[in-house]
Amino acid sequence: MRLCRFGDSRLGLVEGRTVRDVTAALDVLPAYRYPLPGYDPLIANLGKVIARIGEVSSNAALLPLESLRLLSPVANPSKIVAAPVNYAAHLSEVASDSQLSAGNASHSMTIHQVGLFLKANSSLVGPGEGIALWHLERRNDHEVELAVVIGKRANNVSRKDALQYVAGYSIGLDISIRGQEDRSFRKSPDSYTVLGPWLVTADEIPDPGQLDLSITLNGETKQNSNTKYMTLGVAELIEMASSFYTLHPGDIISTGTPEGVSPIVPGDVIVATIEKIGSMEVKVRAAEEFGKRGQTALSTPTLEHAARSMREGTE
Ligand code: MN
């Protein structure tokens, strides 16, 4: 089953190029009061929602997919976990490219050494919202990644049991400003995590370790690999993450990007594709706020240094 969020947070059942508006199925969700739960209510109640979709879908309005503005299929994750350097060929390209590593020593370390990192929840958007770039004086890159959506509370889960905790899969984009700061800082501006185009429930993808994934930039293929080349597979990543913190329904694990990352600038169009999930087009623009704040931000020593380094190619 493929479930999307669209428009003003409506729920859609995707059937080919048509979407059934099954928002009515959300009436099975509990009414929450303060303090709100620390997990995503839709994903936490996914079984109930899917059962209700079965009851309401025959009366649902049919909408053409291309007419919809797609949002992130998960609205309220408690956290976005991301895997750094989880493809050996990407680790090699970072280590050998001074613009990518930016003199950051941690960029030549393996995922076993650096562990995982977190991205700000406020960075999350859907493909229809697009990417708004900050700090245009610095290099911003695309990274296509298989994204895992956790379906139930997971604490200290073994890799043997890990896939039972998966609600489904989506395409993730881990947009990244290159530089020396911590990954969580450089990869967390608003819109730097794109999730979409929909959630494919886990039953449709029994083996997430055999999926082609690719990205084109303005029609040109940049990344083209397969999840079988991941250093740590989905089950191992869930084991690793849940050994340090509890994963909650709706938590997202972005599983790392293969080689072929490249810079993006306003006006670019990205198409990201993962086998058994689908494709999503994402447009790149400049953040409106950048014009107002750019001069101030540029005056900080760190950014001046980074911009100078990029021009001179010294790190
Ligand atoms: Mn990444």
Short mmCIF file of C-alpha atoms and ligand atoms in Angstrom, two decimals:
data_model
loop_
_atom_site.label_atom_id
_atom_site.label_comp_id
_atom_site.label_asym_id
_atom_site.label_seq_id
_atom_site.Cartn_x
_atom_site.Cartn_y
_atom_site.Cartn_z
CA MET A 1 0.00 0.00 0.00
CA ARG A 2 1.19 3.49 -0.88
CA LEU A 3 0.05 6.32 1.38
CA CYS A 4 0.71 9.99 0.72
CA ARG A 5 -0.01 13.28 2.47
CA PHE A 6 -0.98 16.16 0.26
CA GLY A 7 -2.54 19.61 0.13
CA ASP A 8 -3.48 20.84 3.61
CA SER A 9 -2.48 17.52 5.24
CA ARG A 10 -4.94 15.20 3.53
CA LEU A 11 -4.35 11.46 3.38
CA GLY A 12 -4.15 9.74 -0.01
CA LEU A 13 -4.13 6.15 -1.21
CA VAL A 14 -1.91 6.04 -4.29
CA GLU A 15 -3.07 3.78 -7.13
CA GLY A 16 -0.84 4.30 -10.15
CA ARG A 17 -1.29 7.90 -11.31
CA THR A 18 -4.50 8.30 -9.29
CA VAL A 19 -4.90 9.14 -5.62
CA ARG A 20 -7.97 8.35 -3.53
CA ASP A 21 -8.63 10.99 -0.90
CA VAL A 22 -9.04 8.81 2.18
CA THR A 23 -8.70 11.59 4.75
CA ALA A 24 -11.91 10.30 6.35
CA ALA A 25 -9.93 7.28 7.63
CA LEU A 26 -8.09 9.58 10.04
CA ASP A 27 -11.23 9.60 12.22
CA VAL A 28 -9.85 6.47 13.94
CA LEU A 29 -6.96 8.47 15.43
CA PRO A 30 -7.33 9.26 19.14
CA ALA A 31 -7.98 12.89 20.08
CA TYR A 32 -4.79 14.06 21.78
CA ARG A 33 -4.45 16.70 24.45
CA TYR A 34 -1.43 18.40 25.91
CA PRO A 35 1.18 17.05 26.40
CA LEU A 36 1.17 15.65 22.88
CA PRO A 37 2.64 12.17 22.33
CA GLY A 38 6.33 11.91 21.45
CA TYR A 39 5.68 9.96 18.29
CA ASP A 40 3.74 10.26 15.04
CA PRO A 41 0.05 9.44 15.68
CA LEU A 42 -0.68 8.28 12.13
CA ILE A 43 2.22 5.83 12.01
CA ALA A 44 1.54 4.64 15.57
CA ASN A 45 -2.03 3.76 14.52
CA LEU A 46 -1.23 2.67 10.97
CA GLY A 47 -2.97 -0.71 11.26
CA LYS A 48 -6.23 0.92 12.37
CA VAL A 49 -5.98 3.60 9.69
CA ILE A 50 -5.38 1.01 6.96
CA ALA A 51 -8.40 -1.02 8.13
CA ARG A 52 -10.52 2.16 8.03
CA ILE A 53 -9.18 3.01 4.54
CA GLY A 54 -10.67 -0.29 3.42
CA GLU A 55 -14.08 0.95 4.57
CA VAL A 56 -13.93 4.47 3.14
CA SER A 57 -11.91 4.09 -0.07
CA SER A 58 -14.78 3.07 -2.34
CA ASN A 59 -16.48 6.42 -1.65
CA ALA A 60 -13.26 8.44 -1.86
CA ALA A 61 -12.73 11.21 -4.40
CA LEU A 62 -10.29 10.26 -7.19
CA LEU A 63 -7.59 12.83 -7.88
CA PRO A 64 -4.85 12.90 -10.54
CA LEU A 65 -1.48 12.43 -8.80
CA GLU A 66 0.22 15.19 -10.81
CA SER A 67 -2.30 17.76 -9.53
CA LEU A 68 -1.29 17.24 -5.89
CA ARG A 69 1.27 19.05 -3.76
CA LEU A 70 2.88 16.17 -1.90
CA LEU A 71 3.94 16.63 1.73
CA SER A 72 6.20 14.42 3.85
CA PRO A 73 4.30 11.15 4.44
CA VAL A 74 5.33 11.43 8.11
CA ALA A 75 4.14 14.65 9.75
CA ASN A 76 5.54 14.42 13.27
CA PRO A 77 8.60 12.19 13.72
CA SER A 78 10.18 12.30 17.17
CA LYS A 79 13.56 12.29 15.45
CA ILE A 80 15.30 11.99 12.11
CA VAL A 81 18.28 9.65 12.33
CA ALA A 82 20.84 9.63 9.55
CA ALA A 83 23.73 7.38 8.60
CA PRO A 84 26.95 9.05 7.46
CA VAL A 85 29.30 7.46 4.91
CA ASN A 86 27.32 4.22 4.65
CA TYR A 87 28.49 3.37 1.12
CA ALA A 88 32.19 2.60 0.69
CA ALA A 89 32.37 4.34 -2.70
CA HIS A 90 30.93 7.57 -1.21
CA LEU A 91 33.44 7.42 1.65
CA SER A 92 36.20 7.17 -0.96
CA GLU A 93 34.93 10.14 -2.96
CA VAL A 94 34.66 12.28 0.17
CA ALA A 95 38.14 11.33 1.35
CA SER A 96 39.64 12.15 -2.06
CA ASP A 97 37.74 15.42 -2.71
CA SER A 98 38.80 18.40 -0.61
CA GLN A 99 35.57 20.28 -1.36
CA LEU A 100 33.54 17.41 0.09
CA SER A 101 35.64 16.69 3.16
CA ALA A 102 36.41 20.39 3.82
CA GLY A 103 39.28 19.42 6.08
CA ASN A 104 36.90 17.67 8.45
CA ALA A 105 38.81 14.75 9.93
CA SER A 106 35.65 12.80 10.71
CA HIS A 107 34.97 12.54 6.99
CA SER A 108 37.61 9.88 6.52
CA MET A 109 36.21 7.75 9.35
CA THR A 110 33.88 4.80 8.78
CA ILE A 111 30.32 4.60 10.04
CA HIS A 112 31.50 2.15 12.72
CA GLN A 113 33.73 4.91 14.09
CA VAL A 114 31.42 7.92 13.81
CA GLY A 115 28.05 6.27 14.52
CA LEU A 116 24.83 8.00 13.50
CA PHE A 117 23.70 11.64 13.62
CA LEU A 118 20.40 13.48 14.02
CA LYS A 119 18.82 16.06 11.72
CA ALA A 120 16.47 18.75 13.00
CA ASN A 121 12.81 17.76 12.64
CA SER A 122 12.17 21.28 11.31
CA SER A 123 14.22 20.38 8.22
CA LEU A 124 11.54 17.93 7.03
CA VAL A 125 9.44 18.69 3.92
CA GLY A 126 7.68 16.80 1.16
CA PRO A 127 8.64 16.85 -2.52
CA GLY A 128 5.89 19.34 -3.38
CA GLU A 129 7.38 21.89 -1.02
CA GLY A 130 10.78 21.92 -2.72
CA ILE A 131 14.24 22.69 -1.36
CA ALA A 132 15.05 26.27 -0.31
CA LEU A 133 18.83 26.73 -0.20
CA TRP A 134 20.56 28.70 2.50
CA HIS A 135 24.14 29.99 2.34
CA LEU A 136 24.43 30.16 -1.40
CA GLU A 137 28.08 31.17 -1.05
CA ARG A 138 28.79 27.62 0.09
CA ARG A 139 28.51 24.28 -1.65
CA ASN A 140 25.11 22.58 -1.20
CA ASP A 141 24.83 18.95 -2.36
CA HIS A 142 22.08 16.43 -3.07
CA GLU A 143 22.19 13.01 -1.39
CA VAL A 144 19.58 10.37 -2.29
CA GLU A 145 18.95 7.80 0.44
CA LEU A 146 16.56 4.98 1.24
CA ALA A 147 14.48 6.24 4.19
CA VAL A 148 13.07 3.82 6.75
CA VAL A 149 9.98 4.75 8.78
CA ILE A 150 9.83 3.01 12.16
CA GLY A 151 6.43 1.49 12.97
CA LYS A 152 6.63 0.64 16.65
CA ARG A 153 8.68 1.39 19.75
CA ALA A 154 12.14 -0.13 19.33
CA ASN A 155 14.69 -0.33 22.14
CA ASN A 156 17.81 -2.49 21.93
CA VAL A 157 16.47 -4.44 18.98
CA SER A 158 18.68 -7.12 17.45
CA ARG A 159 19.33 -7.10 13.70
CA LYS A 160 17.57 -10.47 13.51
CA ASP A 161 14.26 -8.91 14.63
CA ALA A 162 14.80 -5.39 13.32
CA LEU A 163 12.72 -5.45 10.13
CA GLN A 164 9.61 -6.27 12.20
CA TYR A 165 9.83 -2.70 13.51
CA VAL A 166 9.59 -1.07 10.08
CA ALA A 167 6.30 0.54 9.01
CA GLY A 168 7.48 1.30 5.51
CA TYR A 169 9.91 3.00 3.20
CA SER A 170 10.21 6.30 1.34
CA ILE A 171 12.77 8.16 -0.72
CA GLY A 172 14.87 10.52 1.36
CA LEU A 173 17.01 13.47 0.32
CA ASP A 174 19.71 14.47 2.80
CA ILE A 175 20.61 17.93 1.50
CA SER A 176 23.98 19.02 2.81
CA ILE A 177 26.04 22.18 3.12
CA ARG A 178 29.70 21.15 2.88
CA GLY A 179 32.04 22.41 5.55
CA GLN A 180 33.69 21.77 8.86
CA GLU A 181 30.73 22.04 11.21
CA ASP A 182 28.98 19.09 12.77
CA ARG A 183 26.75 17.19 10.31
CA SER A 184 23.64 17.88 12.40
CA PHE A 185 24.24 21.62 11.89
CA ARG A 186 25.10 21.61 8.17
CA LYS A 187 22.26 19.26 7.19
CA SER A 188 19.42 20.76 9.22
CA PRO A 189 18.27 24.01 7.56
CA ASP A 190 14.53 24.09 6.79
CA SER A 191 13.76 21.87 3.77
CA TYR A 192 17.12 20.01 3.89
CA THR A 193 15.33 16.71 4.58
CA VAL A 194 12.89 15.71 1.83
CA LEU A 195 10.72 12.63 2.38
CA GLY A 196 8.41 11.25 -0.28
CA PRO A 197 6.73 10.80 -2.57
CA TRP A 198 4.75 8.46 -0.29
CA LEU A 199 5.12 5.71 2.30
CA VAL A 200 5.30 2.20 0.82
CA THR A 201 4.27 -0.23 3.55
CA ALA A 202 6.91 -2.75 4.58
CA ASP A 203 4.99 -5.76 3.24
CA GLU A 204 5.76 -4.56 -0.31
CA ILE A 205 9.53 -4.47 0.31
CA PRO A 206 10.57 -7.67 2.11
CA ASP A 207 14.26 -7.06 1.28
CA PRO A 208 15.32 -3.39 1.53
CA GLY A 209 18.89 -4.46 0.78
CA GLN A 210 18.33 -5.03 -2.95
CA LEU A 211 16.94 -1.75 -4.29
CA ASP A 212 18.29 0.36 -7.14
CA LEU A 213 18.43 4.04 -6.21
CA SER A 214 19.34 6.98 -8.37
CA ILE A 215 19.10 10.71 -8.79
CA THR A 216 19.12 12.97 -11.81
CA LEU A 217 19.95 16.67 -11.73
CA ASN A 218 18.38 18.63 -14.59
CA GLY A 219 18.01 15.34 -16.46
CA GLU A 220 21.59 14.17 -15.96
CA THR A 221 22.20 11.05 -13.86
CA LYS A 222 24.43 11.84 -10.89
CA GLN A 223 23.96 8.99 -8.41
CA ASN A 224 23.06 5.47 -9.48
CA SER A 225 23.63 2.57 -7.12
CA ASN A 226 21.91 -0.19 -5.16
CA THR A 227 21.21 -0.55 -1.45
CA LYS A 228 23.19 -3.82 -1.50
CA TYR A 229 26.31 -1.63 -1.34
CA MET A 230 25.38 -0.19 2.06
CA THR A 231 28.03 -0.86 4.71
CA LEU A 232 25.33 -1.32 7.37
CA GLY A 233 22.00 -2.58 6.06
CA VAL A 234 18.59 -1.50 7.33
CA ALA A 235 18.49 -4.16 10.05
CA GLU A 236 21.98 -3.27 11.28
CA LEU A 237 21.14 0.44 11.33
CA ILE A 238 18.02 -0.21 13.45
CA GLU A 239 20.12 -2.33 15.82
CA MET A 240 22.75 0.40 16.08
CA ALA A 241 20.27 3.27 16.52
CA SER A 242 18.11 1.43 19.05
CA SER A 243 21.17 0.57 21.13
CA PHE A 244 21.65 4.29 21.86
CA TYR A 245 18.06 5.61 21.99
CA THR A 246 14.52 4.36 21.76
CA LEU A 247 12.99 4.61 18.30
CA HIS A 248 9.33 5.66 18.22
CA PRO A 249 6.60 5.21 15.59
CA GLY A 250 7.26 7.66 12.78
CA ASP A 251 10.98 8.03 13.45
CA ILE A 252 12.90 8.22 10.21
CA ILE A 253 16.24 6.56 9.49
CA SER A 254 17.99 7.93 6.42
CA THR A 255 20.35 5.14 5.45
CA GLY A 256 23.18 7.02 3.77
CA THR A 257 24.04 8.01 0.23
CA PRO A 258 26.05 6.33 -2.53
CA GLU A 259 28.75 8.01 -4.59
CA GLY A 260 27.99 10.72 -7.13
CA VAL A 261 26.93 13.63 -4.91
CA SER A 262 27.15 17.00 -6.65
CA PRO A 263 26.32 20.67 -6.04
CA ILE A 264 22.81 22.09 -6.44
CA VAL A 265 21.82 25.71 -7.03
CA PRO A 266 18.50 27.58 -7.29
CA GLY A 267 16.63 26.64 -10.45
CA ASP A 268 17.79 23.02 -10.43
CA VAL A 269 15.31 20.16 -10.71
CA ILE A 270 16.05 16.87 -8.94
CA VAL A 271 14.37 13.57 -9.76
CA ALA A 272 15.05 10.86 -7.19
CA THR A 273 14.04 7.24 -7.80
CA ILE A 274 14.12 4.09 -5.69
CA GLU A 275 13.03 0.69 -6.96
CA LYS A 276 9.68 -0.53 -5.54
CA ILE A 277 8.95 2.97 -4.15
CA GLY A 278 8.77 5.29 -7.16
CA SER A 279 10.11 8.67 -8.23
CA MET A 280 9.79 12.20 -6.97
CA GLU A 281 10.61 15.52 -8.58
CA VAL A 282 11.91 18.23 -6.29
CA LYS A 283 12.60 21.82 -7.31
CA VAL A 284 15.45 23.85 -5.83
CA ARG A 285 15.13 27.57 -5.01
CA ALA A 286 16.87 30.12 -2.82
CA ALA A 287 15.40 30.58 0.64
CA GLU A 288 13.55 33.91 0.70
CA GLU A 289 15.09 34.68 4.06
CA PHE A 290 18.56 34.30 2.63
CA GLY A 291 18.40 37.68 0.93
CA LYS A 292 17.55 39.37 4.23
CA ARG A 293 20.04 37.53 6.39
CA GLY A 294 22.77 36.56 3.96
CA GLN A 295 25.00 39.58 4.57
CA THR A 296 24.94 39.10 8.32
CA ALA A 297 25.63 35.41 8.04
CA LEU A 298 28.48 36.01 5.60
CA SER A 299 30.27 38.22 8.09
CA THR A 300 30.89 35.39 10.53
CA PRO A 301 34.49 34.10 10.47
CA THR A 302 33.48 30.49 9.89
CA LEU A 303 31.52 31.23 6.74
CA GLU A 304 34.08 33.64 5.35
CA HIS A 305 36.69 30.98 5.87
CA ALA A 306 34.55 28.32 4.20
CA ALA A 307 33.79 30.54 1.21
CA ARG A 308 37.47 31.42 0.79
CA SER A 309 38.44 27.76 1.05
CA MET A 310 35.91 26.80 -1.60
CA ARG A 311 37.25 29.41 -4.01
CA GLU A 312 40.84 28.45 -3.42
CA GLY A 313 40.20 24.75 -3.15
CA THR A 314 42.56 24.46 -0.24
CA GLU A 315 40.58 22.01 1.86
MN MN B 1 23.52 11.53 3.92
#
